[in-house]
PDB file of C-alpha atoms and ligand atoms in Angstrom:
ATOM      1  CA  UNK H   1       8.826 -18.842   7.800  1.00  0.00           C
ATOM      2  CA  UNK H   2       5.349 -19.280   6.405  1.00  0.00           C
ATOM      3  CA  UNK H   3       5.132 -18.607   2.706  1.00  0.00           C
ATOM      4  CA  UNK H   4       1.360 -18.214   2.651  1.00  0.00           C
ATOM      5  CA  UNK H   5      -0.616 -14.988   2.986  1.00  0.00           C
ATOM      6  CA  UNK H   6      -4.293 -14.664   3.798  1.00  0.00           C
ATOM      7  CA  UNK H   7      -5.561 -12.490   0.956  1.00  0.00           C
ATOM      8  CA  UNK H   8      -8.821 -10.571   0.759  1.00  0.00           C
ATOM      9  CA  UNK H   9      -8.242  -9.751  -2.881  1.00  0.00           C
ATOM     10  CA  UNK H  10      -5.842  -8.327  -5.420  1.00  0.00           C
ATOM     11  CA  UNK H  11      -6.479  -6.065  -8.363  1.00  0.00           C
ATOM     12  CA  UNK H  12      -4.637  -4.368 -11.195  1.00  0.00           C
ATOM     13  CA  UNK H  13      -4.738  -1.561 -12.132  1.00  0.00           C
ATOM     14  CA  UNK H  14      -5.410   0.558  -9.051  1.00  0.00           C
ATOM     15  CA  UNK H  15      -5.093   4.304  -9.555  1.00  0.00           C
ATOM     16  CA  UNK H  16      -6.420   5.804  -6.317  1.00  0.00           C
ATOM     17  CA  UNK H  17      -4.009   4.471  -3.687  1.00  0.00           C
ATOM     18  CA  UNK H  18      -0.536   5.809  -4.294  1.00  0.00           C
ATOM     19  CA  UNK H  19       1.703   7.062  -7.062  1.00  0.00           C
ATOM     20  CA  UNK H  20       0.683   6.230 -10.616  1.00  0.00           C
ATOM     21  CA  UNK H  21      -0.805   2.907 -11.645  1.00  0.00           C
ATOM     22  CA  UNK H  22      -0.489   0.110  -9.149  1.00  0.00           C
ATOM     23  CA  UNK H  23      -1.158  -3.447  -8.184  1.00  0.00           C
ATOM     24  CA  UNK H  24      -3.457  -3.416  -5.149  1.00  0.00           C
ATOM     25  CA  UNK H  25      -3.257  -6.179  -2.543  1.00  0.00           C
ATOM     26  CA  UNK H  26      -5.622  -6.390   0.427  1.00  0.00           C
ATOM     27  CA  UNK H  27      -4.594  -8.714   3.253  1.00  0.00           C
ATOM     28  CA  UNK H  28      -7.185 -10.340   5.452  1.00  0.00           C
ATOM     29  CA  UNK H  29      -7.454  -9.933   9.208  1.00  0.00           C
ATOM     30  CA  UNK H  30      -7.431  -6.904  11.497  1.00  0.00           C
ATOM     31  CA  UNK H  31      -7.631  -6.869  15.321  1.00  0.00           C
ATOM     32  CA  UNK H  32      -7.605  -3.087  15.720  1.00  0.00           C
ATOM     33  CA  UNK H  33     -11.361  -2.499  15.450  1.00  0.00           C
ATOM     34  CA  UNK H  34     -11.290   1.226  14.749  1.00  0.00           C
ATOM     35  CA  UNK H  35     -14.747   2.712  15.396  1.00  0.00           C
ATOM     36  CA  UNK H  36     -16.217   3.736  12.050  1.00  0.00           C
ATOM     37  CA  UNK H  37     -14.093   1.318   9.998  1.00  0.00           C
ATOM     38  CA  UNK H  38     -15.801   0.596   6.703  1.00  0.00           C
ATOM     39  CA  UNK H  39     -13.597  -2.382   5.885  1.00  0.00           C
ATOM     40  CA  UNK H  40     -15.099  -4.726   8.436  1.00  0.00           C
ATOM     41  CA  UNK H  41     -15.199  -7.463   5.834  1.00  0.00           C
ATOM     42  CA  UNK H  42     -11.410  -7.644   6.244  1.00  0.00           C
ATOM     43  CA  UNK H  43     -11.377  -8.154  10.019  1.00  0.00           C
ATOM     44  CA  UNK H  44     -11.851 -11.938  10.205  1.00  0.00           C
ATOM     45  CA  UNK H  45      -8.374 -13.535  10.147  1.00  0.00           C
ATOM     46  CA  UNK H  46      -9.889 -16.743   8.808  1.00  0.00           C
ATOM     47  CA  UNK H  47     -11.649 -15.010   5.926  1.00  0.00           C
ATOM     48  CA  UNK H  48     -10.272 -14.428   2.469  1.00  0.00           C
ATOM     49  CA  UNK H  49      -8.114 -16.970   0.666  1.00  0.00           C
ATOM     50  CA  UNK H  50      -4.755 -18.551   1.404  1.00  0.00           C
ATOM     51  CA  UNK H  51      -2.317 -17.607  -1.357  1.00  0.00           C
ATOM     52  CA  UNK H  52       1.309 -18.592  -1.694  1.00  0.00           C
ATOM     53  CA  UNK H  53       3.860 -15.792  -1.694  1.00  0.00           C
ATOM     54  CA  UNK H  54       5.224 -17.138  -4.963  1.00  0.00           C
ATOM     55  CA  UNK H  55       1.807 -16.941  -6.576  1.00  0.00           C
ATOM     56  CA  UNK H  56       1.350 -13.366  -5.429  1.00  0.00           C
ATOM     57  CA  UNK H  57       4.786 -12.480  -6.764  1.00  0.00           C
ATOM     58  CA  UNK H  58       3.517 -13.715 -10.112  1.00  0.00           C
ATOM     59  CA  UNK H  59       0.929 -10.925  -9.951  1.00  0.00           C
ATOM     60  CA  UNK H  60       3.744  -8.466  -9.257  1.00  0.00           C
ATOM     61  CA  UNK H  61       5.742  -9.789 -12.190  1.00  0.00           C
ATOM     62  CA  UNK H  62       2.765  -9.333 -14.514  1.00  0.00           C
ATOM     63  CA  UNK H  63       2.061  -5.855 -13.140  1.00  0.00           C
ATOM     64  CA  UNK H  64       5.662  -4.771 -13.733  1.00  0.00           C
ATOM     65  CA  UNK H  65       5.487  -6.129 -17.271  1.00  0.00           C
ATOM     66  CA  UNK H  66       2.311  -4.087 -17.778  1.00  0.00           C
ATOM     67  CA  UNK H  67       4.101  -0.918 -16.668  1.00  0.00           C
ATOM     68  CA  UNK H  68       2.914  -0.604 -13.069  1.00  0.00           C
ATOM     69  CA  UNK H  69       4.559   2.013 -10.877  1.00  0.00           C
ATOM     70  CA  UNK H  70       4.249   0.043  -7.666  1.00  0.00           C
ATOM     71  CA  UNK H  71       2.194  -2.102  -5.338  1.00  0.00           C
ATOM     72  CA  UNK H  72      -0.050  -0.912  -2.527  1.00  0.00           C
ATOM     73  CA  UNK H  73      -0.566  -3.341   0.346  1.00  0.00           C
ATOM     74  CA  UNK H  74      -3.561  -2.665   2.541  1.00  0.00           C
ATOM     75  CA  UNK H  75      -6.153  -4.569   4.499  1.00  0.00           C
ATOM     76  CA  UNK H  76      -7.150  -5.463   7.058  1.00  0.00           C
ATOM     77  CA  UNK H  77      -3.935  -5.074   8.971  1.00  0.00           C
ATOM     78  CA  UNK H  78      -1.055  -6.302   6.792  1.00  0.00           C
ATOM     79  CA  UNK H  79       1.444  -6.454   9.662  1.00  0.00           C
ATOM     80  CA  UNK H  80      -0.622  -9.151  11.361  1.00  0.00           C
ATOM     81  CA  UNK H  81       1.027 -11.385   8.752  1.00  0.00           C
ATOM     82  CA  UNK H  82       4.483  -9.945   9.237  1.00  0.00           C
ATOM     83  CA  UNK H  83       6.621 -12.969   8.367  1.00  0.00           C
ATOM     84  CA  UNK H  84       5.015 -13.929   5.038  1.00  0.00           C
ATOM     85  CA  UNK H  85       4.559 -10.248   4.216  1.00  0.00           C
ATOM     86  CA  UNK H  86       8.301  -9.707   4.669  1.00  0.00           C
ATOM     87  CA  UNK H  87       8.987 -12.676   2.384  1.00  0.00           C
ATOM     88  CA  UNK H  88       6.646 -11.179  -0.190  1.00  0.00           C
ATOM     89  CA  UNK H  89       8.192  -7.710   0.019  1.00  0.00           C
ATOM     90  CA  UNK H  90      11.699  -9.126  -0.312  1.00  0.00           C
ATOM     91  CA  UNK H  91      10.527 -10.845  -3.478  1.00  0.00           C
ATOM     92  CA  UNK H  92       9.026  -7.587  -4.731  1.00  0.00           C
ATOM     93  CA  UNK H  93      12.367  -5.856  -4.202  1.00  0.00           C
ATOM     94  CA  UNK H  94      14.155  -8.523  -6.213  1.00  0.00           C
ATOM     95  CA  UNK H  95      11.654  -8.288  -9.063  1.00  0.00           C
ATOM     96  CA  UNK H  96      11.825  -4.495  -9.106  1.00  0.00           C
ATOM     97  CA  UNK H  97      15.621  -4.526  -9.126  1.00  0.00           C
ATOM     98  CA  UNK H  98      15.703  -7.087 -11.924  1.00  0.00           C
ATOM     99  CA  UNK H  99      13.255  -5.035 -13.967  1.00  0.00           C
ATOM    100  CA  UNK H 100      15.327  -1.916 -13.416  1.00  0.00           C
ATOM    101  CA  UNK H 101      12.169   0.101 -13.196  1.00  0.00           C
ATOM    102  CA  UNK H 102      11.063   2.393 -10.428  1.00  0.00           C
ATOM    103  CA  UNK H 103       8.550   0.158  -8.651  1.00  0.00           C
ATOM    104  CA  UNK H 104       7.604   1.271  -5.155  1.00  0.00           C
ATOM    105  CA  UNK H 105       5.835  -0.390  -2.239  1.00  0.00           C
ATOM    106  CA  UNK H 106       3.234   1.568  -0.283  1.00  0.00           C
ATOM    107  CA  UNK H 107       2.140  -0.205   2.889  1.00  0.00           C
ATOM    108  CA  UNK H 108      -0.820   0.776   5.044  1.00  0.00           C
ATOM    109  CA  UNK H 109      -0.790  -0.145   8.714  1.00  0.00           C
ATOM    110  CA  UNK H 110      -3.094   0.794  11.550  1.00  0.00           C
ATOM    111  CA  UNK H 111      -0.209   0.500  13.992  1.00  0.00           C
ATOM    112  CA  UNK H 112       1.888   3.445  15.086  1.00  0.00           C
ATOM    113  CA  UNK H 113       5.633   2.975  14.495  1.00  0.00           C
ATOM    114  CA  UNK H 114       6.299   2.773  18.244  1.00  0.00           C
ATOM    115  CA  UNK H 115       3.906  -0.170  18.514  1.00  0.00           C
ATOM    116  CA  UNK H 116       5.799  -2.398  16.088  1.00  0.00           C
ATOM    117  CA  UNK H 117       7.568  -5.455  17.451  1.00  0.00           C
ATOM    118  CA  UNK H 118      10.690  -6.770  15.719  1.00  0.00           C
ATOM    119  CA  UNK H 119       8.860  -8.903  13.144  1.00  0.00           C
ATOM    120  CA  UNK H 120       6.428  -6.148  12.201  1.00  0.00           C
ATOM    121  CA  UNK H 121       9.256  -3.604  12.069  1.00  0.00           C
ATOM    122  CA  UNK H 122      11.243  -5.870   9.743  1.00  0.00           C
ATOM    123  CA  UNK H 123       8.320  -6.114   7.326  1.00  0.00           C
ATOM    124  CA  UNK H 124       7.508  -2.406   7.546  1.00  0.00           C
ATOM    125  CA  UNK H 125      11.119  -1.514   6.786  1.00  0.00           C
ATOM    126  CA  UNK H 126      10.792  -3.216   3.397  1.00  0.00           C
ATOM    127  CA  UNK H 127       8.225  -0.677   2.203  1.00  0.00           C
ATOM    128  CA  UNK H 128       9.205   2.529   0.445  1.00  0.00           C
ATOM    129  CA  UNK H 129       6.218   4.352   1.907  1.00  0.00           C
ATOM    130  CA  UNK H 130       4.366   3.630   5.134  1.00  0.00           C
ATOM    131  CA  UNK H 131       0.999   5.130   6.031  1.00  0.00           C
ATOM    132  CA  UNK H 132       0.585   4.583   9.755  1.00  0.00           C
ATOM    133  CA  UNK H 133      -2.014   4.885  12.467  1.00  0.00           C
ATOM    134  CA  UNK H 134      -5.580   3.919  13.303  1.00  0.00           C
ATOM    135  CA  UNK H 135      -8.517   5.347  11.420  1.00  0.00           C
ATOM    136  CA  UNK H 136     -10.056   7.966  13.722  1.00  0.00           C
ATOM    137  CA  UNK H 137     -13.539   8.803  12.523  1.00  0.00           C
ATOM    138  CA  UNK H 138     -13.636  12.042  14.514  1.00  0.00           C
ATOM    139  CA  UNK H 139     -10.518  13.405  12.759  1.00  0.00           C
ATOM    140  CA  UNK H 140     -11.396  13.876   9.070  1.00  0.00           C
ATOM    141  CA  UNK H 141      -8.655  15.101   6.754  1.00  0.00           C
ATOM    142  CA  UNK H 142      -8.200  16.315   3.215  1.00  0.00           C
ATOM    143  CA  UNK H 143      -4.700  14.805   2.961  1.00  0.00           C
ATOM    144  CA  UNK H 144      -4.402  12.498  -0.008  1.00  0.00           C
ATOM    145  CA  UNK H 145      -4.397   8.731   0.652  1.00  0.00           C
ATOM    146  CA  UNK H 146      -4.910   9.153   4.416  1.00  0.00           C
ATOM    147  CA  UNK H 147      -8.131   8.266   6.172  1.00  0.00           C
ATOM    148  CA  UNK H 148      -7.858  10.587   9.156  1.00  0.00           C
ATOM    149  CA  UNK H 149      -5.705  13.507  10.240  1.00  0.00           C
ATOM    150  CA  UNK H 150      -3.631  11.480  12.720  1.00  0.00           C
ATOM    151  CA  UNK H 151      -2.285   9.146  10.027  1.00  0.00           C
ATOM    152  CA  UNK H 152       1.248   9.830   8.863  1.00  0.00           C
ATOM    153  CA  UNK H 153       2.920   9.139   5.532  1.00  0.00           C
ATOM    154  CA  UNK H 154       6.541   8.101   6.119  1.00  0.00           C
ATOM    155  CA  UNK H 155       9.007   8.139   3.220  1.00  0.00           C
ATOM    156  CA  UNK H 156      11.632   5.452   3.824  1.00  0.00           C
ATOM    157  CA  UNK H 157      13.671   5.335   0.596  1.00  0.00           C
ATOM    158  CA  UNK H 158      15.030   7.708  -2.066  1.00  0.00           C
ATOM    159  CA  UNK H 159      12.355   6.467  -4.484  1.00  0.00           C
ATOM    160  CA  UNK H 160       9.707   7.374  -1.940  1.00  0.00           C
ATOM    161  CA  UNK H 161      11.201  10.843  -1.515  1.00  0.00           C
ATOM    162  CA  UNK H 162      11.296  11.313  -5.265  1.00  0.00           C
ATOM    163  CA  UNK H 163       7.693  10.294  -5.835  1.00  0.00           C
ATOM    164  CA  UNK H 164       5.814  11.140  -2.658  1.00  0.00           C
ATOM    165  CA  UNK H 165       7.425  14.223  -1.100  1.00  0.00           C
ATOM    166  CA  UNK H 166       5.102  16.445  -3.123  1.00  0.00           C
ATOM    167  CA  UNK H 167       2.107  14.598  -1.680  1.00  0.00           C
ATOM    168  CA  UNK H 168       2.950  14.842   2.020  1.00  0.00           C
ATOM    169  CA  UNK H 169       0.802  17.933   2.481  1.00  0.00           C
ATOM    170  CA  UNK H 170      -1.275  17.643  -0.675  1.00  0.00           C
ATOM    171  CA  UNK H 171      -5.005  18.103  -0.242  1.00  0.00           C
ATOM    172  CA  UNK H 172      -6.863  17.512  -3.517  1.00  0.00           C
ATOM    173  CA  UNK H 173     -10.239  19.171  -4.036  1.00  0.00           C
ATOM    174  CA  UNK H 174     -11.796  15.715  -3.843  1.00  0.00           C
ATOM    175  CA  UNK H 175     -10.145  12.455  -2.729  1.00  0.00           C
ATOM    176  CA  UNK H 176      -9.116  10.133  -5.575  1.00  0.00           C
ATOM    177  CA  UNK H 177     -11.766   7.458  -5.977  1.00  0.00           C
ATOM    178  CA  UNK H 178     -11.603   4.730  -8.627  1.00  0.00           C
ATOM    179  CA  UNK H 179     -14.889   3.253  -9.782  1.00  0.00           C
ATOM    180  CA  UNK H 180     -15.162   0.023 -11.774  1.00  0.00           C
ATOM    181  CA  UNK H 181     -18.320  -1.478 -13.185  1.00  0.00           C
ATOM    182  CA  UNK H 182     -19.108  -4.896 -14.563  1.00  0.00           C
ATOM    183  CA  UNK H 183     -21.296  -5.901 -17.496  1.00  0.00           C
ATOM    184  CA  UNK H 184     -23.799  -7.534 -15.128  1.00  0.00           C
ATOM    185  CA  UNK H 185     -24.575  -4.286 -13.343  1.00  0.00           C
ATOM    186  CA  UNK H 186     -22.297  -4.505 -10.338  1.00  0.00           C
ATOM    187  CA  UNK H 187     -19.874  -1.846  -9.225  1.00  0.00           C
ATOM    188  CA  UNK H 188     -17.048  -1.454  -6.764  1.00  0.00           C
ATOM    189  CA  UNK H 189     -14.780   1.353  -5.867  1.00  0.00           C
ATOM    190  CA  UNK H 190     -11.344   1.980  -4.385  1.00  0.00           C
ATOM    191  CA  UNK H 191     -10.060   5.003  -2.532  1.00  0.00           C
ATOM    192  CA  UNK H 192      -9.904   6.723   0.814  1.00  0.00           C
ATOM    193  CA  UNK H 193     -13.123   8.726   1.252  1.00  0.00           C
ATOM    194  CA  UNK H 194     -11.669  10.803   4.049  1.00  0.00           C
ATOM    195  CA  UNK H 195     -14.278  13.541   4.084  1.00  0.00           C
ATOM    196  CA  UNK H 196     -17.729  13.222   5.583  1.00  0.00           C
ATOM    197  CA  UNK H 197     -20.253  12.221   2.936  1.00  0.00           C
ATOM    198  CA  UNK H 198     -17.839  11.101   0.185  1.00  0.00           C
ATOM    199  CA  UNK H 199     -18.643   7.417   0.560  1.00  0.00           C
ATOM    200  CA  UNK H 200     -22.388   8.071   0.457  1.00  0.00           C
ATOM    201  CA  UNK H 201     -22.031  10.385  -2.564  1.00  0.00           C
ATOM    202  CA  UNK H 202     -20.108   7.774  -4.555  1.00  0.00           C
ATOM    203  CA  UNK H 203     -22.568   5.027  -3.751  1.00  0.00           C
ATOM    204  CA  UNK H 204     -25.616   7.192  -4.397  1.00  0.00           C
ATOM    205  CA  UNK H 205     -24.226   8.199  -7.788  1.00  0.00           C
ATOM    206  CA  UNK H 206     -23.612   4.561  -8.719  1.00  0.00           C
ATOM    207  CA  UNK H 207     -27.062   3.535  -7.498  1.00  0.00           C
ATOM    208  CA  UNK H 208     -28.669   6.312  -9.558  1.00  0.00           C
ATOM    209  CA  UNK H 209     -26.949   4.858 -12.616  1.00  0.00           C
ATOM    210  CA  UNK H 210     -28.471   1.472 -11.842  1.00  0.00           C
ATOM    211  CA  UNK H 211     -25.439  -0.273 -10.405  1.00  0.00           C
ATOM    212  CA  UNK H 212     -25.488  -2.533  -7.386  1.00  0.00           C
ATOM    213  CA  UNK H 213     -22.599  -1.527  -5.171  1.00  0.00           C
ATOM    214  CA  UNK H 214     -20.897  -4.579  -3.743  1.00  0.00           C
ATOM    215  CA  UNK H 215     -20.322  -4.777  -0.009  1.00  0.00           C
ATOM    216  CA  UNK H 216     -17.969  -1.950   0.521  1.00  0.00           C
ATOM    217  CA  UNK H 217     -14.660  -1.150   1.990  1.00  0.00           C
ATOM    218  CA  UNK H 218     -12.764   2.025   1.526  1.00  0.00           C
ATOM    219  CA  UNK H 219      -9.862   0.385  -0.257  1.00  0.00           C
ATOM    220  CA  UNK H 220     -11.731  -2.370  -1.972  1.00  0.00           C
ATOM    221  CA  UNK H 221     -10.978  -3.833  -5.394  1.00  0.00           C
ATOM    222  CA  UNK H 222     -13.156  -5.987  -7.611  1.00  0.00           C
TER     223      UNK H 222
HETATM  224  S1  LIG Y   2      -9.614   1.148   9.677  1.00  0.00           S
HETATM  225 FE1  LIG Y   2      -7.978  -0.276   9.058  1.00  0.00          FE
HETATM  226  S2  LIG Y   2      -6.794  -0.591  10.960  1.00  0.00           S
HETATM  227 FE2  LIG Y   2      -8.775   0.243  11.579  1.00  0.00          FE
HETATM  228  S3  LIG Y   2     -10.118  -1.536  11.989  1.00  0.00           S
HETATM  229 FE3  LIG Y   2     -10.425  -0.941   9.840  1.00  0.00          FE
HETATM  230  S4  LIG Y   2      -9.034  -2.240   8.671  1.00  0.00           S
HETATM  231 FE4  LIG Y   2      -8.324  -2.264  10.812  1.00  0.00          FE
END
């Protein structure tokens, strides 16, 4: 089993992609090519950086020590790296159990559950929460953390039920968007701008404040 993941980036803290304060991990590579995807920078499977599972678990260890509520794994298509992802998620489970804290895993996938082969299913089963399905640009939604109305949030563990059941049908007035700026005038943002115009509004507001918005993706850190 490979112990290396192709990583787009990782960031802590992330507050717009799941329950509470989280470590965000974006995995590189996606073959699904949803029309309207605004994370095209994550499509190339040879992009990003090769990172050992052990190194990434170090990020999880530090996030738990800092009081994180969980980790969100997105992309790209995380299940394209099913074997090392499963190794990583097993390690996360061990760290969470050792810490004795409620630390959940939210995993985004563009696949539908019925499309998963055995390896992808094994990795997906290690998540507390799965958000499944392609992004369909013609099906906007107000549902929190989902990009389009076809996407489903599946609660796979008691911790997921405890934390996320209240969010299954939750439609906030505006989608949660996290904006970060740097001292040299750059900005990036994280979130799921699932309503028409949200992405443009965020970027226009940042531009009007004089920030240069880095090449974007809807779940992008740093
Ligand atoms: S929306 Fe997600 S699943 Fe679809 S092409 Fe983009 S990264 Fe891949």
